[in-house]
Tab-separated table of C-alpha atoms in Angstrom:
chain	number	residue	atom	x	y	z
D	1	UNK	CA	21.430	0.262	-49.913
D	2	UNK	CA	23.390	2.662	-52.341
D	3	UNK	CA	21.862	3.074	-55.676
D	4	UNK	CA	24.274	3.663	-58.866
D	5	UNK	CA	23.167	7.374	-58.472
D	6	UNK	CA	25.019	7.942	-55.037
D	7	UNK	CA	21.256	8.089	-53.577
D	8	UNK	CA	19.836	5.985	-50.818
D	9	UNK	CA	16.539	4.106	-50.010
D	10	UNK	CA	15.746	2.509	-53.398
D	11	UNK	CA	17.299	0.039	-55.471
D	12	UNK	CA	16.767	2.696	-58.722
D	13	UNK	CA	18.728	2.769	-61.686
D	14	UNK	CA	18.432	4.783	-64.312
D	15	UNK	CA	19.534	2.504	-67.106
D	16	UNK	CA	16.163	0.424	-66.339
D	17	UNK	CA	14.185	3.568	-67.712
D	18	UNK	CA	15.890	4.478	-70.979
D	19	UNK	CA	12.456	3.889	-72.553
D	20	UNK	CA	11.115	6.470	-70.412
D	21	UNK	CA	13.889	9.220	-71.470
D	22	UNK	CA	13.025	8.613	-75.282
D	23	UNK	CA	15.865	8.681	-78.041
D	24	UNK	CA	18.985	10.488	-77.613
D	25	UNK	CA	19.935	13.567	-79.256
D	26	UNK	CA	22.821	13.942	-81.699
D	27	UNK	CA	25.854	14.597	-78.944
D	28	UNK	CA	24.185	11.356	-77.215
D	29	UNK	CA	22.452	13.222	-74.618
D	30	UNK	CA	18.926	12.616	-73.203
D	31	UNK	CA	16.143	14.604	-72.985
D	32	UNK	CA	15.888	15.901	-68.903
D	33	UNK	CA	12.431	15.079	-67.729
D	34	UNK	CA	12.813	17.536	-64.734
D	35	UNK	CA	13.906	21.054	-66.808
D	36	UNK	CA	13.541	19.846	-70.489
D	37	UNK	CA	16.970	20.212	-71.398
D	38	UNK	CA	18.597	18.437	-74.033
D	39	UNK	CA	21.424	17.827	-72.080
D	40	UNK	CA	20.777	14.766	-69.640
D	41	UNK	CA	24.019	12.572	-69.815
D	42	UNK	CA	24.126	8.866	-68.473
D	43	UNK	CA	27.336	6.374	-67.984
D	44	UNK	CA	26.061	3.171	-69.527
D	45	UNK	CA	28.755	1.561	-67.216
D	46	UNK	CA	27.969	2.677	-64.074
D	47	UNK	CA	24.754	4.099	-64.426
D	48	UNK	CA	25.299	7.590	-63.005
D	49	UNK	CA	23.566	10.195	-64.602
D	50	UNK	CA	23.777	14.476	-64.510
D	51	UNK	CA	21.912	16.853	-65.873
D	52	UNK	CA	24.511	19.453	-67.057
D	53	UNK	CA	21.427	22.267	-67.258
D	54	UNK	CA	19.177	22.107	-64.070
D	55	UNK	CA	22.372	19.628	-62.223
D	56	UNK	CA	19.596	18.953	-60.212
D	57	UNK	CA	20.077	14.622	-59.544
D	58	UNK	CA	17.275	14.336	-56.960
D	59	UNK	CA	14.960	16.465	-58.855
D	60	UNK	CA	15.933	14.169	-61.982
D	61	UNK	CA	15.316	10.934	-59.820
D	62	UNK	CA	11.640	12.193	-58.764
D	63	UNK	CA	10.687	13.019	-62.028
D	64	UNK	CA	11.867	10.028	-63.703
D	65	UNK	CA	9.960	8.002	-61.221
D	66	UNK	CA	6.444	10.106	-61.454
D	67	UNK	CA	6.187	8.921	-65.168
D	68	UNK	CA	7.230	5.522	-64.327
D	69	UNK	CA	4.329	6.069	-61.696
D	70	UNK	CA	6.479	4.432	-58.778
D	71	UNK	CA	7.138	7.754	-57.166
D	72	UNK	CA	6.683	7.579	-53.737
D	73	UNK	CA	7.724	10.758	-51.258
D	74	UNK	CA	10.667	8.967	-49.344
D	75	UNK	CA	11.018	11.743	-47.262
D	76	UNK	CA	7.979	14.207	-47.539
D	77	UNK	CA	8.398	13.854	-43.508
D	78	UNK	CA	11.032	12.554	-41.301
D	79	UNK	CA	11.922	12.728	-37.211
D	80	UNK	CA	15.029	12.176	-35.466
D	81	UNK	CA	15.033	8.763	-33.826
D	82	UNK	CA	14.485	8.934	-30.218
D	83	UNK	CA	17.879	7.735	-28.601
D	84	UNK	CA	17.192	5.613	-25.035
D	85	UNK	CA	18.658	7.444	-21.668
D	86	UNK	CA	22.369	7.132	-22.074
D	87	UNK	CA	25.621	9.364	-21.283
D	88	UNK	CA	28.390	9.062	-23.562
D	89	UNK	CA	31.641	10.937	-23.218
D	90	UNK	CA	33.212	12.495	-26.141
D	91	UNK	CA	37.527	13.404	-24.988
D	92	UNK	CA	39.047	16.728	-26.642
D	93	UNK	CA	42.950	15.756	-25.981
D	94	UNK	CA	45.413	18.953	-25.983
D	95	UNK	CA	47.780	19.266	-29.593
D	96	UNK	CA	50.313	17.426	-27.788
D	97	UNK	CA	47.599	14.427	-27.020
D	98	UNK	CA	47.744	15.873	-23.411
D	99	UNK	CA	43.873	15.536	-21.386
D	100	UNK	CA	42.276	18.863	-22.128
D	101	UNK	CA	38.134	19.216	-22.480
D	102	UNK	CA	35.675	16.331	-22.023
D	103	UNK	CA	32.146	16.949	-23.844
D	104	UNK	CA	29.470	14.735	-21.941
D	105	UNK	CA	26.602	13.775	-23.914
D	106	UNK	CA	23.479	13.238	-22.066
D	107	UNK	CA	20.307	12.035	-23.883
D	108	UNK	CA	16.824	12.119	-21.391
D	109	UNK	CA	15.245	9.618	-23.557
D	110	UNK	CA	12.379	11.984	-24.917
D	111	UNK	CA	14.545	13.666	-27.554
D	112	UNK	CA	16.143	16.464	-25.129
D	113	UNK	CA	19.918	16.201	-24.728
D	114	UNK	CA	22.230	17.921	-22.834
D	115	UNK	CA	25.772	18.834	-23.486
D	116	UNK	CA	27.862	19.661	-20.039
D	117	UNK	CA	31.596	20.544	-20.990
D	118	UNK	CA	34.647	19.811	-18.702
D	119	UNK	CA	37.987	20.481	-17.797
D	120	UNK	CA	40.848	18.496	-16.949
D	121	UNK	CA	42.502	19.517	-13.859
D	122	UNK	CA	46.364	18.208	-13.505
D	123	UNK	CA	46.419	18.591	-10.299
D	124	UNK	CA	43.511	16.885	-8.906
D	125	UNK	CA	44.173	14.390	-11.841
D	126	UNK	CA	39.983	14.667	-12.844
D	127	UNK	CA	37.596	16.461	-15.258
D	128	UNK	CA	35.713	19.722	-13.427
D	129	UNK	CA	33.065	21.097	-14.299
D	130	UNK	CA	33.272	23.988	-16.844
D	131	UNK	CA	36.054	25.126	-19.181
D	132	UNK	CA	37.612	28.019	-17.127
D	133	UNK	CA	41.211	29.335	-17.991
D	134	UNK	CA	41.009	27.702	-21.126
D	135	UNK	CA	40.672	29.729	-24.360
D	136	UNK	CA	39.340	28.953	-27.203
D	137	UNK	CA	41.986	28.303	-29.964
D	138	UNK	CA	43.813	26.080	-27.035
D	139	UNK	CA	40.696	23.669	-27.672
D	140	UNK	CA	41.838	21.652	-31.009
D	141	UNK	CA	39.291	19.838	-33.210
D	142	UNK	CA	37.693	16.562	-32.306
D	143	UNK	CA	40.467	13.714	-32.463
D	144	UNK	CA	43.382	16.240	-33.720
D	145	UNK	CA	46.355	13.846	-33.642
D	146	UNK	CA	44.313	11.133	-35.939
D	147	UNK	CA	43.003	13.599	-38.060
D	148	UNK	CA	47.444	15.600	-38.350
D	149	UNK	CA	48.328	11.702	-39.175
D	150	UNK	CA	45.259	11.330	-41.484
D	151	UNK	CA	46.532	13.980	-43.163
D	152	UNK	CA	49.370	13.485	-43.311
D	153	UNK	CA	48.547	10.104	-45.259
D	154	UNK	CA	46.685	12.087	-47.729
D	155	UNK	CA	43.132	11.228	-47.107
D	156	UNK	CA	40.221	13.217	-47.077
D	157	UNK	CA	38.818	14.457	-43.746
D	158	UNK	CA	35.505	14.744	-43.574
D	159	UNK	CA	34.088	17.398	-41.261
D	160	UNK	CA	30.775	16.739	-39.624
D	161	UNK	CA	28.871	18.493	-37.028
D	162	UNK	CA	28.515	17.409	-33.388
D	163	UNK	CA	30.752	14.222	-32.054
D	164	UNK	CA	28.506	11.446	-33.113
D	165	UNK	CA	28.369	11.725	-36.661
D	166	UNK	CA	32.643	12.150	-36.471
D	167	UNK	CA	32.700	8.935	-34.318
D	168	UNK	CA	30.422	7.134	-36.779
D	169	UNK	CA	32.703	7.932	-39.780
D	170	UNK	CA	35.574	6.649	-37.930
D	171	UNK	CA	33.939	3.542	-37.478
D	172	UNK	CA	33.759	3.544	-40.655
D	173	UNK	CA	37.469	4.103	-41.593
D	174	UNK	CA	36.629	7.548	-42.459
D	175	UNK	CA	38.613	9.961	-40.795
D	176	UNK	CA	36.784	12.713	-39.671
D	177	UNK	CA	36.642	15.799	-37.242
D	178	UNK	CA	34.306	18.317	-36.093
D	179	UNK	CA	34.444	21.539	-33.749
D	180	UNK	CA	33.578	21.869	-30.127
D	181	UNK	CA	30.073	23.584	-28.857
D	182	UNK	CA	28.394	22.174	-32.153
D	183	UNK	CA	26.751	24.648	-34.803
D	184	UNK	CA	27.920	27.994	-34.807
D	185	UNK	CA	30.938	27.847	-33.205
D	186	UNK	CA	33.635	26.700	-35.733
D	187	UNK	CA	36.187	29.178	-34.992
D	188	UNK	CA	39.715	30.292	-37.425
D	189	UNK	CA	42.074	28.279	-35.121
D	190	UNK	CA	39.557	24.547	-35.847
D	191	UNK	CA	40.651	25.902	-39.740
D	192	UNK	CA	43.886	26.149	-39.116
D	193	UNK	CA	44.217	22.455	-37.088
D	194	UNK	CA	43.048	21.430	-41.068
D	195	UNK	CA	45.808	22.957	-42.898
D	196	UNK	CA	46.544	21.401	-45.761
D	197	UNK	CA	43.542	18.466	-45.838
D	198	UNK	CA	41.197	17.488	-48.278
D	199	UNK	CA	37.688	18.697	-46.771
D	200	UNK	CA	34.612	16.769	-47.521
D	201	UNK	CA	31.848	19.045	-45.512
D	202	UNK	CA	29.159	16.819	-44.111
D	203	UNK	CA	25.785	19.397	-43.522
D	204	UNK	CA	23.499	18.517	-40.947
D	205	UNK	CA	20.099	18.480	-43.259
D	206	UNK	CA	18.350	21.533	-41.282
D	207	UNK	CA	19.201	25.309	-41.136
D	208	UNK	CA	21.511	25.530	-38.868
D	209	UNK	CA	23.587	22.945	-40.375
D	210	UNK	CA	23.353	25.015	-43.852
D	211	UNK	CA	24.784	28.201	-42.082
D	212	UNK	CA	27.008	26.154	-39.697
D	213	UNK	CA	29.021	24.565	-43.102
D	214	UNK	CA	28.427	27.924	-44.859
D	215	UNK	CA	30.954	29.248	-42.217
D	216	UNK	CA	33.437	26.436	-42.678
D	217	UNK	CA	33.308	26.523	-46.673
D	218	UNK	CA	34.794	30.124	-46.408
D	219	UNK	CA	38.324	28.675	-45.353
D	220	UNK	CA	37.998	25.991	-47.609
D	221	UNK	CA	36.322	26.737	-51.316
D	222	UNK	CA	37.959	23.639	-52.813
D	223	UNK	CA	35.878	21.278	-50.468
D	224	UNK	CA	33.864	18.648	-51.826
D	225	UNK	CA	30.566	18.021	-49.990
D	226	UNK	CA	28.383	15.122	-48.965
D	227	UNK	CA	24.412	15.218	-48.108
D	228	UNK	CA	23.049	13.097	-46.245
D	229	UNK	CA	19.886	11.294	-47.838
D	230	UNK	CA	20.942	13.034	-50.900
D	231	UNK	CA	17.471	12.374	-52.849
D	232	UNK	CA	15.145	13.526	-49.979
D	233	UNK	CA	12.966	16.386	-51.027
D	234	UNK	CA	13.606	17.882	-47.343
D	235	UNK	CA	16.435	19.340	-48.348
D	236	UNK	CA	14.269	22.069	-50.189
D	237	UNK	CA	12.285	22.869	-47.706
D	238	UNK	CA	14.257	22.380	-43.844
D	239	UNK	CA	13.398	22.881	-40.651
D	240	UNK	CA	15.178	24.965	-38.201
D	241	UNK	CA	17.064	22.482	-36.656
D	242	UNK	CA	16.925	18.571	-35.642
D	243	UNK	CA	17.382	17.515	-39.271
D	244	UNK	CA	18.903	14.401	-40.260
D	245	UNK	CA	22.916	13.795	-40.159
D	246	UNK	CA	25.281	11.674	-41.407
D	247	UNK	CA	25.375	9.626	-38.941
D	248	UNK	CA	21.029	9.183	-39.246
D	249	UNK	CA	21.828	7.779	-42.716
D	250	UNK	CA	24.524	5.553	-42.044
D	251	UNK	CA	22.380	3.736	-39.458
D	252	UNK	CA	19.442	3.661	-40.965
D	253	UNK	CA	20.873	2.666	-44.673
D	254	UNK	CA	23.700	0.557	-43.310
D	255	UNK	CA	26.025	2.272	-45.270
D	256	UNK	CA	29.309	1.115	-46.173
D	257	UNK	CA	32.651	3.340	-46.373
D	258	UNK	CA	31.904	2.755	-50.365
D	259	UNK	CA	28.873	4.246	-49.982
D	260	UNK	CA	29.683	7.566	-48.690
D	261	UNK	CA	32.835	7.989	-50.904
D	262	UNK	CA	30.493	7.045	-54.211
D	263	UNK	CA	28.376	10.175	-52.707
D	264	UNK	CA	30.627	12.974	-52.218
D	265	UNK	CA	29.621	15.521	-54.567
D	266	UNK	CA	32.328	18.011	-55.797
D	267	UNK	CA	30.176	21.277	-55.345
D	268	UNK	CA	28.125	22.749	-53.042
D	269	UNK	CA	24.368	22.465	-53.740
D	270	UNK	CA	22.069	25.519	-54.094
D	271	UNK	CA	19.534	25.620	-51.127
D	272	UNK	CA	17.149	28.051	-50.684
D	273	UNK	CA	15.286	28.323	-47.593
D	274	UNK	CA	12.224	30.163	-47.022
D	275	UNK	CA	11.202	30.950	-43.594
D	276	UNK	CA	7.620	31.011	-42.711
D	277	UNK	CA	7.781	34.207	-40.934
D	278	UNK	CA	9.855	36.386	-42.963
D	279	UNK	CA	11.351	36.787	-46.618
D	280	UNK	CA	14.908	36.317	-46.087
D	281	UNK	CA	16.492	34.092	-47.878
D	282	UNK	CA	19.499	31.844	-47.097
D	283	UNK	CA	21.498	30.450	-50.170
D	284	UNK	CA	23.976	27.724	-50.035
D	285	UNK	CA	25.528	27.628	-53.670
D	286	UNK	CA	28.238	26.742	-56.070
D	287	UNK	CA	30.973	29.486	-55.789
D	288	UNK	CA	30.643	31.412	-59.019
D	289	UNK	CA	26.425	30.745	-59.501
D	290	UNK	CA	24.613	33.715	-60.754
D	291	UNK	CA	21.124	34.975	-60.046
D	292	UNK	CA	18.987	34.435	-62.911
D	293	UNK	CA	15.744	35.472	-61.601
D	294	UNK	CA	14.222	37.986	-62.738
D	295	UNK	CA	14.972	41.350	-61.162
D	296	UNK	CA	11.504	42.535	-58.842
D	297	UNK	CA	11.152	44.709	-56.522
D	298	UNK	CA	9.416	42.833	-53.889
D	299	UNK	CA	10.990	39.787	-52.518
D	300	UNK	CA	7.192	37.384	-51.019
D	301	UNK	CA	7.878	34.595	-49.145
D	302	UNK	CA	5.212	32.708	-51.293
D	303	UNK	CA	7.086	32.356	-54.311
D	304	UNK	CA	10.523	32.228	-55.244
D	305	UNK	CA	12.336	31.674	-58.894
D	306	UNK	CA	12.958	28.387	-60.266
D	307	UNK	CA	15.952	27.989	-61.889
D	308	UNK	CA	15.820	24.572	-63.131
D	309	UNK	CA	12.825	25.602	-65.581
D	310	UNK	CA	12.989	29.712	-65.534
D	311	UNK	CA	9.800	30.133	-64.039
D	312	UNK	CA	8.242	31.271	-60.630
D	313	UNK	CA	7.211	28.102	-57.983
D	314	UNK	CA	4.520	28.701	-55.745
D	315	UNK	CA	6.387	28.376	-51.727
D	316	UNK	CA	5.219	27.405	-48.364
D	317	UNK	CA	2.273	30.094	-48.309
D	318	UNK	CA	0.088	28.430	-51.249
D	319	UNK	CA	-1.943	29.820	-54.042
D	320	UNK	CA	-4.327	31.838	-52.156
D	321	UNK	CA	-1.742	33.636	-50.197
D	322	UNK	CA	0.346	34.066	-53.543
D	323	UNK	CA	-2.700	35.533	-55.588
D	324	UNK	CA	-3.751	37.619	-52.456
D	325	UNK	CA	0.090	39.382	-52.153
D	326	UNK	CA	-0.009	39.126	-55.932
D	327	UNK	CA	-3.607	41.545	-55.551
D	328	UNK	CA	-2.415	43.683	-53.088
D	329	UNK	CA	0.956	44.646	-54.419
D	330	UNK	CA	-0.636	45.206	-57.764
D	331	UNK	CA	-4.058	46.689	-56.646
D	332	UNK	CA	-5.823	44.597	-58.613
């Protein structure tokens, strides 16, 4: 179930812990028990609540519930549900609503999948195997002519990756759409099929999915975005790839079309990702955020600035590593 935050998996809200927050300031605020700030504001009518210094909600949630002592670590670890041996068939009709491209969607039953792609072939009047002679931009996005009418009707379109999630929107009502090939391969002429649509980007909660929507928020910075398991404390630190989806959360939750719209959130979320193996950094953040941390000159994969309380957070290496950089950097 939905709880009054737009988060899923509990039945929290925050009015039940008023006690906890203490008296409010002058302006009516609350004091934020994640950064400190005197700045935590809460709708006694609905219950939502933001924190207009860290905006940080699921760090909020967490730390409301650790004083409450109820925290428990909803998603310290989660795998992709293993789907049974199927084949599904996923149609990419022409801009005219003509047969085009069908994407065939074969799942082993031990987590592998496989994604064959085919042509249509007028004169045999079948799919072939493989999409040759037919470029690119002549593939549209997924269910074009329901997302043009969609659109035309003024609703959002909410743009997911991979066929399944779209297909689970529509079910839905949503209307949604995604590109072919999956991650990575949204191309100009999928942004141009959009023109003129309210975008609600739907990240898959992993890596790839960060950079994959990264790619589409360029063509649209107005979009308003929507994370799955919005709470989960995976979404600091992701894996590579396999994360959860939309379409994960809507099954698992049974989530309602109510749901999702009471969880769209109007800008996109910093996420910083660390990789074990290097120091690069990958940033997915509100157009116009600045970098507050403090200016070094060596970038450690160990720690990495805080900006919710100003201060430096230990990372995926742990405290020995961190003090042992810390020594060698500084010849202590």
């Amino acid at each position: 179930m939905m709880d009054s935050t737009g988060f899923s998996g509990s039945d929290f809200d925050i009015r039940n812990y008023l006690d906890i927050l203490g008296k409010r300031t002058k302006e009516g605020k609350y004091i934020c028990p994640n950064c400190g700030g005197h700045n935590l504001s809460i709708n006694k009518e609905n219950g939502k609540y933001t924190c207009y210094d860290c905006e940080d909600r699921p760090a909020v949630f967490k730390a409301i519930k650790e004083k409450a002592g109820e925290w428990k670590d909803f998603s310290e670890s989660w795998k992709k549900p293993l789907r049974p041996e199927s084949t599904k068939n996923f149609l990419y009709l022409n801009r005219e609503g003509d047969p085009l491209v069908k994407v065939e969607r074969i799942d082993l039953g031990d987590g592998k999948k496989k994604f064959p792609q085919w042509r249509w072939d007028a004169s045999q009047k079948r799919y072939v195997r493989r999409l040759t002679g037919i470029s690119r931009e002549d593939i549209p996005i997924y269910r074009y002519k329901e997302v043009r009418k969609a659109i035309s009707e003024d609703k959002k379109i909410f743009v997911a990756e991979g066929e399944s999630c779209v297909d689970a929107l529509w079910q839905l009502g949503i209307p949604a759409t995604t590109n072919i090939g999956g991650a990575g391969k949204w191309q100009k002429s999928d942004s141009v099929d959009l023109e003129g649509a309210k975008i609600v980007i739907c990240p898959d909660r992993d890596i790839k999915g960060i950079k994959h929507t990264d790619k589409i928020a360029e063509d649209f910075p107005e979009a308003e975005w929507l994370y799955a398991y919005p709470h989960s404390v995976l979404w600091d630190r992701l894996s590579k790839e396999h994360g959860a989806d939309v379409a994960d959360w809507i099954v698992e939750d049974s989530l309602t079309a109510e749901d999702l719209l009471a969880a769209i959130e109007q800008q996109k979320r910093q996420i910083e990702v660390y990789s074990n193996r290097s120091s690069k950094k990958l940033e997915n953040k509100s157009d116009g955020a600045d970098d507050s941390s403090p200016k070094v000159d060596f970038k450690p994969r160990h720690i990495r600035w805080d900006k919710s309380c100003d201060s430096w957070r230990i990372g995926p290496g742990g405290l020995w590593a961190t003090i042992k950089f810390l020594r060698e950097e500084l010849k202590l």
